[in-house]
Each structure stands twice: as C-alpha cells, then as structure tokens.
Short mmCIF file of C-alpha atoms in Angstrom, two decimals:
data_model
loop_
_atom_site.label_atom_id
_atom_site.label_comp_id
_atom_site.label_asym_id
_atom_site.label_seq_id
_atom_site.Cartn_x
_atom_site.Cartn_y
_atom_site.Cartn_z
CA UNK A 1 3.90 81.94 28.29
CA UNK A 2 3.64 85.45 27.10
CA UNK A 3 0.83 84.51 24.80
CA UNK A 4 -0.94 82.74 27.53
CA UNK A 5 -0.70 85.42 30.08
CA UNK A 6 -1.02 88.59 28.09
CA UNK A 7 -2.69 88.11 24.77
CA UNK A 8 -5.24 85.34 24.77
CA UNK A 9 -8.74 86.62 25.15
CA UNK A 10 -10.71 86.46 28.33
CA UNK A 11 -12.76 83.34 28.54
CA UNK A 12 -16.47 84.01 28.50
CA UNK A 13 -17.44 81.79 31.34
CA UNK A 14 -14.43 81.61 33.56
CA UNK A 15 -12.83 85.03 33.40
CA UNK A 16 -9.12 85.27 33.83
CA UNK A 17 -8.80 82.19 36.01
CA UNK A 18 -8.79 79.93 32.99
CA UNK A 19 -5.24 80.95 32.13
CA UNK A 20 -4.08 78.21 34.42
CA UNK A 21 -4.91 75.96 31.60
CA UNK A 22 -1.69 77.00 29.88
CA UNK A 23 0.27 75.05 32.39
CA UNK A 24 -2.30 72.59 33.68
CA UNK A 25 -3.04 70.83 30.40
CA UNK A 26 0.59 70.61 29.18
CA UNK A 27 1.71 69.36 32.57
CA UNK A 28 -1.05 66.70 32.51
CA UNK A 29 -0.16 65.61 29.03
CA UNK A 30 3.47 65.35 29.87
CA UNK A 31 2.80 63.30 33.03
CA UNK A 32 0.89 60.80 30.92
CA UNK A 33 3.29 60.67 27.98
CA UNK A 34 6.34 60.30 30.21
CA UNK A 35 4.82 57.35 32.03
CA UNK A 36 4.00 55.71 28.72
CA UNK A 37 7.62 56.30 27.68
CA UNK A 38 8.78 54.66 30.89
CA UNK A 39 6.57 51.69 30.14
CA UNK A 40 7.99 51.52 26.62
CA UNK A 41 11.60 51.59 27.79
CA UNK A 42 10.81 49.01 30.45
CA UNK A 43 9.45 46.66 27.86
CA UNK A 44 12.53 47.22 25.74
CA UNK A 45 14.79 46.62 28.69
CA UNK A 46 13.11 43.38 29.74
CA UNK A 47 12.90 42.09 26.20
CA UNK A 48 16.44 42.89 24.98
CA UNK A 49 18.16 42.98 28.37
CA UNK A 50 19.72 46.39 27.49
CA UNK A 51 21.29 48.44 30.28
CA UNK A 52 20.36 51.73 28.72
CA UNK A 53 16.66 51.10 28.79
CA UNK A 54 16.69 50.87 32.55
CA UNK A 55 18.69 54.10 32.80
CA UNK A 56 16.31 55.81 30.44
CA UNK A 57 13.33 54.79 32.57
CA UNK A 58 14.99 56.03 35.72
CA UNK A 59 15.89 59.34 34.03
CA UNK A 60 12.28 59.87 33.00
CA UNK A 61 10.78 59.26 36.40
CA UNK A 62 11.61 62.47 38.33
CA UNK A 63 10.47 64.70 35.47
CA UNK A 64 7.25 62.79 35.05
CA UNK A 65 6.60 62.91 38.81
CA UNK A 66 6.97 66.65 38.81
CA UNK A 67 4.54 67.08 35.93
CA UNK A 68 2.04 64.84 37.72
CA UNK A 69 2.36 66.98 40.79
CA UNK A 70 1.95 70.14 38.76
CA UNK A 71 -1.09 68.71 37.11
CA UNK A 72 -2.67 68.12 40.40
CA UNK A 73 -1.47 71.37 41.98
CA UNK A 74 -2.58 73.64 39.13
CA UNK A 75 -5.78 71.68 38.78
CA UNK A 76 -6.58 72.35 42.44
CA UNK A 77 -5.85 76.07 42.02
CA UNK A 78 -8.18 76.13 39.10
CA UNK A 79 -10.82 74.12 40.80
CA UNK A 80 -11.05 76.16 43.91
CA UNK A 81 -12.21 79.46 42.35
CA UNK A 82 -14.15 77.78 39.62
CA UNK A 83 -16.03 75.01 41.31
CA UNK A 84 -15.48 75.90 44.87
CA UNK A 85 -13.30 72.91 45.78
CA UNK A 86 -9.62 72.05 45.91
CA UNK A 87 -10.31 68.38 45.36
CA UNK A 88 -12.93 65.88 44.52
CA UNK A 89 -12.65 62.14 44.23
CA UNK A 90 -13.82 61.90 40.64
CA UNK A 91 -12.37 59.50 38.06
CA UNK A 92 -9.91 61.79 36.44
CA UNK A 93 -8.43 63.49 39.48
CA UNK A 94 -8.21 60.20 41.32
CA UNK A 95 -6.49 58.38 38.46
CA UNK A 96 -4.04 61.26 38.09
CA UNK A 97 -3.31 61.08 41.78
CA UNK A 98 -2.72 57.30 41.40
CA UNK A 99 -0.32 58.20 38.55
CA UNK A 100 1.57 60.49 40.86
CA UNK A 101 1.80 57.73 43.48
CA UNK A 102 3.01 55.28 40.85
CA UNK A 103 5.85 57.67 39.98
CA UNK A 104 6.82 57.98 43.59
CA UNK A 105 6.60 54.21 44.01
CA UNK A 106 8.86 53.71 41.03
CA UNK A 107 11.41 56.18 42.33
CA UNK A 108 11.29 54.73 45.82
CA UNK A 109 11.64 51.12 44.72
CA UNK A 110 14.45 51.70 42.29
CA UNK A 111 16.33 53.80 44.88
CA UNK A 112 15.91 51.15 47.52
CA UNK A 113 17.32 48.20 45.59
CA UNK A 114 21.14 48.20 45.61
CA UNK A 115 21.82 46.20 42.50
CA UNK A 116 21.02 48.55 39.60
CA UNK A 117 19.99 45.84 37.23
CA UNK A 118 17.63 44.19 39.68
CA UNK A 119 16.32 47.60 40.53
CA UNK A 120 15.66 48.24 36.84
CA UNK A 121 13.70 45.09 36.49
CA UNK A 122 11.62 45.67 39.59
CA UNK A 123 10.90 49.18 38.52
CA UNK A 124 10.06 47.99 35.06
CA UNK A 125 7.12 46.04 36.47
CA UNK A 126 5.72 49.22 38.06
CA UNK A 127 6.23 51.14 34.86
CA UNK A 128 4.55 48.54 32.66
CA UNK A 129 1.67 47.60 34.91
CA UNK A 130 1.07 51.24 35.91
CA UNK A 131 0.90 52.28 32.25
CA UNK A 132 -2.56 50.86 32.11
CA UNK A 133 -3.59 53.83 34.27
CA UNK A 134 -2.79 56.33 31.52
CA UNK A 135 -5.60 55.43 29.10
CA UNK A 136 -7.89 55.33 32.16
CA UNK A 137 -7.00 58.91 32.94
CA UNK A 138 -7.45 59.90 29.37
CA UNK A 139 -10.83 58.29 28.92
CA UNK A 140 -12.10 58.90 32.40
CA UNK A 141 -14.01 61.99 31.45
CA UNK A 142 -15.80 60.01 28.80
CA UNK A 143 -16.55 56.87 30.75
CA UNK A 144 -17.63 58.36 34.04
CA UNK A 145 -19.59 61.32 35.23
CA UNK A 146 -16.82 63.65 36.44
CA UNK A 147 -16.48 67.17 37.74
CA UNK A 148 -13.48 67.57 35.45
CA UNK A 149 -14.59 68.91 32.14
CA UNK A 150 -14.69 66.73 29.04
CA UNK A 151 -12.27 66.79 26.20
CA UNK A 152 -12.23 70.00 24.21
CA UNK A 153 -9.34 69.05 21.98
CA UNK A 154 -9.51 65.94 19.95
CA UNK A 155 -7.91 64.53 16.91
CA UNK A 156 -11.04 64.10 14.90
CA UNK A 157 -13.28 67.11 15.61
CA UNK A 158 -12.74 70.85 15.59
CA UNK A 159 -11.74 71.95 19.12
CA UNK A 160 -14.30 73.82 21.07
CA UNK A 161 -11.99 76.52 22.40
CA UNK A 162 -10.94 79.81 20.88
CA UNK A 163 -8.14 79.65 18.29
CA UNK A 164 -5.67 81.81 20.12
CA UNK A 165 -6.16 79.93 23.34
CA UNK A 166 -5.60 76.68 21.56
CA UNK A 167 -2.39 77.87 19.91
CA UNK A 168 -1.06 79.27 23.14
CA UNK A 169 -1.78 76.01 24.91
CA UNK A 170 -0.19 73.90 22.17
CA UNK A 171 2.88 76.18 22.23
CA UNK A 172 3.21 75.64 25.93
CA UNK A 173 2.83 71.94 25.45
CA UNK A 174 5.64 71.99 22.89
CA UNK A 175 7.81 74.02 25.29
CA UNK A 176 7.20 71.44 28.08
CA UNK A 177 8.11 68.68 25.60
CA UNK A 178 11.46 70.34 24.79
CA UNK A 179 12.14 70.98 28.46
CA UNK A 180 11.42 67.35 29.35
CA UNK A 181 13.49 65.88 26.55
CA UNK A 182 16.49 68.14 27.37
CA UNK A 183 16.34 67.41 31.03
CA UNK A 184 15.79 63.67 30.71
CA UNK A 185 18.70 63.25 28.26
CA UNK A 186 20.93 65.35 30.54
CA UNK A 187 20.02 63.11 33.44
CA UNK A 188 20.50 59.85 31.57
CA UNK A 189 23.99 61.02 30.52
CA UNK A 190 24.87 61.34 34.20
CA UNK A 191 23.42 57.87 34.88
CA UNK A 192 25.53 56.39 32.10
CA UNK A 193 28.62 57.89 33.65
CA UNK A 194 27.70 56.33 37.02
CA UNK A 195 26.83 52.95 35.66
CA UNK A 196 29.60 52.55 33.16
CA UNK A 197 32.33 53.92 35.38
CA UNK A 198 34.51 50.88 34.87
CA UNK A 199 34.61 51.35 31.10
CA UNK A 200 37.74 52.74 29.53
CA UNK A 201 35.88 55.40 27.54
CA UNK A 202 34.50 56.93 30.77
CA UNK A 203 38.00 57.03 32.33
CA UNK A 204 39.27 58.70 29.20
CA UNK A 205 36.68 61.53 29.23
CA UNK A 206 38.28 64.90 29.76
CA UNK A 207 35.89 65.66 32.62
CA UNK A 208 37.06 62.63 34.50
CA UNK A 209 40.70 62.28 33.47
CA UNK A 210 41.59 65.98 33.34
CA UNK A 211 43.34 67.41 36.34
CA UNK A 212 44.39 64.01 37.68
CA UNK A 213 48.07 63.00 37.53
CA UNK B 1 -3.10 93.69 24.33
CA UNK B 2 -6.20 93.61 26.40
CA UNK B 3 -4.64 94.78 29.60
CA UNK B 4 -5.19 98.42 30.47
CA UNK B 5 -2.71 98.50 33.33
CA UNK B 6 -0.03 96.49 35.12
CA UNK B 7 -2.21 96.28 38.13
CA UNK B 8 -4.92 94.61 36.07
CA UNK B 9 -2.34 92.13 34.74
CA UNK B 10 -1.20 91.13 38.16
CA UNK B 11 -4.75 90.88 39.54
CA UNK B 12 -5.95 88.65 36.69
CA UNK B 13 -9.55 89.61 37.23
CA UNK B 14 -9.48 88.57 40.85
CA UNK B 15 -7.93 85.19 40.18
CA UNK B 16 -4.44 86.54 40.61
CA UNK B 17 -3.53 84.25 43.55
CA UNK B 18 -4.56 81.10 41.74
CA UNK B 19 -3.06 81.96 38.35
CA UNK B 20 0.24 83.27 39.67
CA UNK B 21 0.31 80.55 42.25
CA UNK B 22 0.19 78.02 39.46
CA UNK B 23 2.78 79.72 37.29
CA UNK B 24 5.08 80.38 40.22
CA UNK B 25 5.11 76.79 41.45
CA UNK B 26 5.64 75.53 37.89
CA UNK B 27 8.61 77.86 37.31
CA UNK B 28 10.03 77.10 40.73
CA UNK B 29 9.85 73.29 40.35
CA UNK B 30 11.44 73.51 36.92
CA UNK B 31 14.30 75.57 38.27
CA UNK B 32 14.79 73.12 41.12
CA UNK B 33 14.75 70.18 38.78
CA UNK B 34 17.43 71.63 36.58
CA UNK B 35 19.52 72.48 39.61
CA UNK B 36 19.06 68.90 40.90
CA UNK B 37 20.13 67.37 37.59
CA UNK B 38 23.25 69.53 37.52
CA UNK B 39 24.10 68.72 41.10
CA UNK B 40 23.78 65.03 40.31
CA UNK B 41 26.12 65.37 37.39
CA UNK B 42 28.72 67.36 39.32
CA UNK B 43 28.62 64.89 42.19
CA UNK B 44 29.02 61.96 39.82
CA UNK B 45 32.03 63.53 38.12
CA UNK B 46 33.55 64.37 41.46
CA UNK B 47 33.09 60.77 42.55
CA UNK B 48 34.68 59.48 39.37
CA UNK B 49 37.61 61.90 39.81
CA UNK B 50 38.25 60.58 43.31
CA UNK B 51 37.98 56.98 42.30
CA UNK B 52 40.48 57.54 39.51
CA UNK B 53 42.85 59.28 41.89
CA UNK B 54 42.52 56.41 44.34
CA UNK B 55 43.22 53.88 41.63
CA UNK B 56 46.23 55.88 40.43
CA UNK B 57 47.50 55.88 44.00
CA UNK B 58 47.13 52.12 44.35
CA UNK B 59 48.88 51.54 41.01
CA UNK B 60 51.81 53.52 42.32
CA UNK B 61 52.06 51.29 45.38
CA UNK B 62 51.71 47.84 43.65
CA UNK B 63 55.15 47.47 41.91
CA UNK B 64 56.97 47.98 45.20
CA UNK B 65 55.07 45.15 46.88
CA UNK B 66 55.63 42.75 43.98
CA UNK B 67 59.36 43.18 43.89
CA UNK B 68 59.63 42.60 47.60
CA UNK B 69 57.89 39.28 47.25
CA UNK B 70 60.27 38.20 44.54
CA UNK B 71 63.45 38.71 46.48
#
C-alpha cells in the first residue's frame, strides 16, 4: 500500500486519482477468482459427495462478496472524477454487479435452508451456473464497446502501464490473496467445528473440553 | 518520494476524497470481516461448550433413573 500511495509516479492522464487502481484491480480479480473457487468446490462436492467441499464454498462466499462490493465501490469512486459518472450500464460493470448479486444469492439461499447438506447442494448450483459470469466479466471489455478501459495487463504482451505501477498493483493483489486465503481457512475451521460437533475429536479439543467438568 | 508535503499527500492532487474514500472503505470492510470471522468462531466454541455441559449434566442424571426402573 505504501508503494501505491507514496511512491508510484503520477499517471500522465489521470493525475493522482488513478491510485485507486491499487485496490480496485486486486479486489476485482479476487471477486472473480473466489467465485471460480466456489464453482470448483461445488463441482467437487456434488461429484464426490464430500462434506468439506460445501463448507469450503460457504467459507469463500462472504469474502468474495466483499471483494465484489469493493470492486464496484472503488470503481465508482474512480469513475466519478475521471469520466463524470458513478455508474454506467456497460458490459463489465453490469456483469460485476451481477456477480455481486450472485454472491448475495448464494449466501441468502444457503442461510435459508435448514439442512446443511441440502443447502450445500442448492448453493452449489448457484456457484456452478454463476461461474459462467466470470469469463464474461473478463472478456467483456474485449467483446463489447464499454466505458471501462480495456485490458492493460495480459499474459502474452508487455503491459502498457509503468513498471512501478504494475509492481505495486501486483503486490497489492498478492496481499489480497494472502488475506483471502487466511480468512477463508479461518472461517472454514469454524464451520467444521459447527458441522462436525458430534464427532469425538471435536469434543476432545482443548477449546471445547477445557474448563468443563 | 514525489510528495513535497503531507498536505499534498492527503490531497492527492484534488482526488483525495475518492482515493481515500476507496482505501478507507477497503480497510474498514477488511477489519469488519476479520472481526466477524472471530465472532463466529467464539460463538461456535461457546455453543459447543454449552452443549457439552448439557450432555454432561444429562449423563449424571441417567444412572439414577435406570436403577429406579430396575427395582
């Protein structure tokens, strides 16, 4: 963050406002990756009927939802001074908004169904079907004429942004990755305790057994 | 460093509100998320504690009832 805020050079066209990119892009990437991860775990869960897959998907959802929200929020704050508008119904923004709604839908559905396993399966459908939205978001700036700018970072060509900016942004993306992984695993451990409460190993845990006669 | 003063840093060339608005909300949501995850874990552990205590209580009652039936 220090790099992004203090050091990276002023962008020629957009002045200091561009610095929002250091949270906007990583948040967007995370919102997409996490939804794909949810789709992956849902497929695993449905295929192998594993309990943990459902828990993993549920643990991913809140973090992903927050990143989707941040993507939209920071995007709006960037858009207003740059292009004079908080929002526009172009392909990328709209599909990211849909992604956010998909997250909320998943969370709402899985919370509403009492039986955890049934909830997992219902949620899995949202995760898998909704995952199709992610490549749409990604390619939207290529396929349609959008206000959102095109890809400046790609795997095959040299990026069109200044080196230091790029490094700062990638560093932030890495930081968001670590944050997300740590938080999701922390959350799934709690879910495991909830779901597996009947198991002996849970009862034997010092946190549970300790202090009780 | 390209900043000549703290005031300049905060102002962000006039975009201060938008840039700091973004960073602030990001930081705030992350803090809230961590707090929420911790709350969830603490509540779960508390719930498990209570259940265990309840079960221990019931186990203490059961032998008395059985011997009564057998008499």
